[in-house]
PDB file of C-alpha atoms in Angstrom:
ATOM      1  CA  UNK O   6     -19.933 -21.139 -14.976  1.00 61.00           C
ATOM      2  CA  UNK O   7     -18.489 -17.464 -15.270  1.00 62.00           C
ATOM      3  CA  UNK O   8     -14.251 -18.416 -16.456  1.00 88.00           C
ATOM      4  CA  UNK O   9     -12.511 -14.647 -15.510  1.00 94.00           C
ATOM      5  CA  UNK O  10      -8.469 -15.133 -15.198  1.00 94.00           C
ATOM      6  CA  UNK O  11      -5.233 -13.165 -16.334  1.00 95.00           C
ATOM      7  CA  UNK O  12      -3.559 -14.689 -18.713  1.00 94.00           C
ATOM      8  CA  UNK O  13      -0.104 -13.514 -20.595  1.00 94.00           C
ATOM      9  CA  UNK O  14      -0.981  -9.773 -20.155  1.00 95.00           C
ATOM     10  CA  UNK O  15      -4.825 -10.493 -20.561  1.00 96.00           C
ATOM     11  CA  UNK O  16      -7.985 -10.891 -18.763  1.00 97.00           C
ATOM     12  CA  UNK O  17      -9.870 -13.774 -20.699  1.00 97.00           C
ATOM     13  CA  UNK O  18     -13.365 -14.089 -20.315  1.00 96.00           C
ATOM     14  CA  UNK O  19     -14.787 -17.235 -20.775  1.00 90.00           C
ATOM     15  CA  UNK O  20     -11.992 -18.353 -22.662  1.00 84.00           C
ATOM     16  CA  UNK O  21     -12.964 -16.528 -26.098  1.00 86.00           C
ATOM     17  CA  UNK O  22     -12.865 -12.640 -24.756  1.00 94.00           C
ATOM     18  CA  UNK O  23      -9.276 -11.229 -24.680  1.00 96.00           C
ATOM     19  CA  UNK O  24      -8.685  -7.966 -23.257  1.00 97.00           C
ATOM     20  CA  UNK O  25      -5.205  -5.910 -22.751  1.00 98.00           C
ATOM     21  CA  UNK O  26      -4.567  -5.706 -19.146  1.00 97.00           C
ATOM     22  CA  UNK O  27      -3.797  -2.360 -20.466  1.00 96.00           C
ATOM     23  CA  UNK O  28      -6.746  -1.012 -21.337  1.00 97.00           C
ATOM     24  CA  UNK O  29      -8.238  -1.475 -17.965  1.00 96.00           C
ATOM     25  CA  UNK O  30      -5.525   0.351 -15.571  1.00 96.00           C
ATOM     26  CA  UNK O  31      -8.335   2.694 -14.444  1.00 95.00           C
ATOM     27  CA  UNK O  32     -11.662   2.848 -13.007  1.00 94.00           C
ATOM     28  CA  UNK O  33     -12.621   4.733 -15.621  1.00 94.00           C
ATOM     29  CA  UNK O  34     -11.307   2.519 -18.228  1.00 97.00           C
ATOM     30  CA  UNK O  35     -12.960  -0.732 -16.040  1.00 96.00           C
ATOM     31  CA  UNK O  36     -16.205   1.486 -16.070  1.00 96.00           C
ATOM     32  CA  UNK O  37     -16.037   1.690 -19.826  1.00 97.00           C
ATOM     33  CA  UNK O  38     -15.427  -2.032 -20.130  1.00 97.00           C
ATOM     34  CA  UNK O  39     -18.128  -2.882 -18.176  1.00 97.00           C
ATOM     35  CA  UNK O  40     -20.077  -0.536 -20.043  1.00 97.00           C
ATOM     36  CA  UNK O  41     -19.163  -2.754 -23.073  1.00 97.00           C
ATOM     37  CA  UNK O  42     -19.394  -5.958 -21.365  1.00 96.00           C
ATOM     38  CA  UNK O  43     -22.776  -5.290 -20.149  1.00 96.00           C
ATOM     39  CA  UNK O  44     -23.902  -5.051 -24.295  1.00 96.00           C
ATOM     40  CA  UNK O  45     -22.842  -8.899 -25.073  1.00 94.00           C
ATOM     41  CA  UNK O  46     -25.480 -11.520 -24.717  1.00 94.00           C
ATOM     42  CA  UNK O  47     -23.119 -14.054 -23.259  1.00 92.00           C
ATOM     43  CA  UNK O  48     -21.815 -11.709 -20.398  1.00 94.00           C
ATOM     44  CA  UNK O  49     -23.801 -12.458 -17.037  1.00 94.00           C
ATOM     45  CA  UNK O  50     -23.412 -10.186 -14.147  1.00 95.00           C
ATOM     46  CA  UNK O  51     -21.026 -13.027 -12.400  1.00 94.00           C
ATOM     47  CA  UNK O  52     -19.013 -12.228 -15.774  1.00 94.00           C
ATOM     48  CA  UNK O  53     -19.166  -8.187 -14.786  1.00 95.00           C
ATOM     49  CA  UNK O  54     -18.048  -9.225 -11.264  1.00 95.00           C
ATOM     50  CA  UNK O  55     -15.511 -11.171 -12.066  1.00 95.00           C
ATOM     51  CA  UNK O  56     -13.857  -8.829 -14.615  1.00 96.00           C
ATOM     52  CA  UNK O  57     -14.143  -5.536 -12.138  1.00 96.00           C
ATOM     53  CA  UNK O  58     -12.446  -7.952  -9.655  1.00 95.00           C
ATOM     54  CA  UNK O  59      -9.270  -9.517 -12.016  1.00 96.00           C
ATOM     55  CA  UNK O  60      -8.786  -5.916 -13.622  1.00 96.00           C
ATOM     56  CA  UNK O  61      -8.917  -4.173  -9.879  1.00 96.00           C
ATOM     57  CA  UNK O  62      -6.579  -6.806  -8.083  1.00 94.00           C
ATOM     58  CA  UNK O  63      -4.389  -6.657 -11.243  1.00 94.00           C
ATOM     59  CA  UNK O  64      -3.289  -3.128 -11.034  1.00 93.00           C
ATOM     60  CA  UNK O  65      -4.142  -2.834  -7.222  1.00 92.00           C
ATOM     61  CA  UNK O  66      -7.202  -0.992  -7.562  1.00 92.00           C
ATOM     62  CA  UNK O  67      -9.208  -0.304  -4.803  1.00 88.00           C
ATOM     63  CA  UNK O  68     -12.857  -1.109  -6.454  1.00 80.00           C
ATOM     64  CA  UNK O  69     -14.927   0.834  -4.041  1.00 78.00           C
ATOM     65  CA  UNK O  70     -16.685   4.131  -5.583  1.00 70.00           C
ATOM     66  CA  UNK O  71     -15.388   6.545  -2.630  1.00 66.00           C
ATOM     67  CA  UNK O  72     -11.946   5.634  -2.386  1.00 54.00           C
TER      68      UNK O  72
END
């Protein structure tokens, strides 16, 4: 079971994965996340989901590619 949630200025991934809310205040900086993500053997694509989602909502992102 994929764990995503913000926690004291973080996005924790399955509870061991810390990343600055910070350094994903972009699409471009989410892109390059995911990017980095997508390299660990322990990320699924529920985890990818689930991080795109938290970092978007977080800093009121609109996810889609066109807008």
């Amino acid at each position: 079971m994929t764990r995503v949630k913000i926690e004291d200025g973080y996005i924790v991934l399955d509870g061991h994965y810390d990343i600055k809310l910070n350094r994903c205040d972009t699409k471009a900086k989410i892109l390059d996340w995911v990017c980095h993500l997508s390299e660990k053997t322990w990320v699924t694509k529920k985890t990818i989901t689930d991080f795109i989602d938290a970092a978007c909502s977080a800093h009121g992102i609109n996810p889609r590619c066109d807008a």
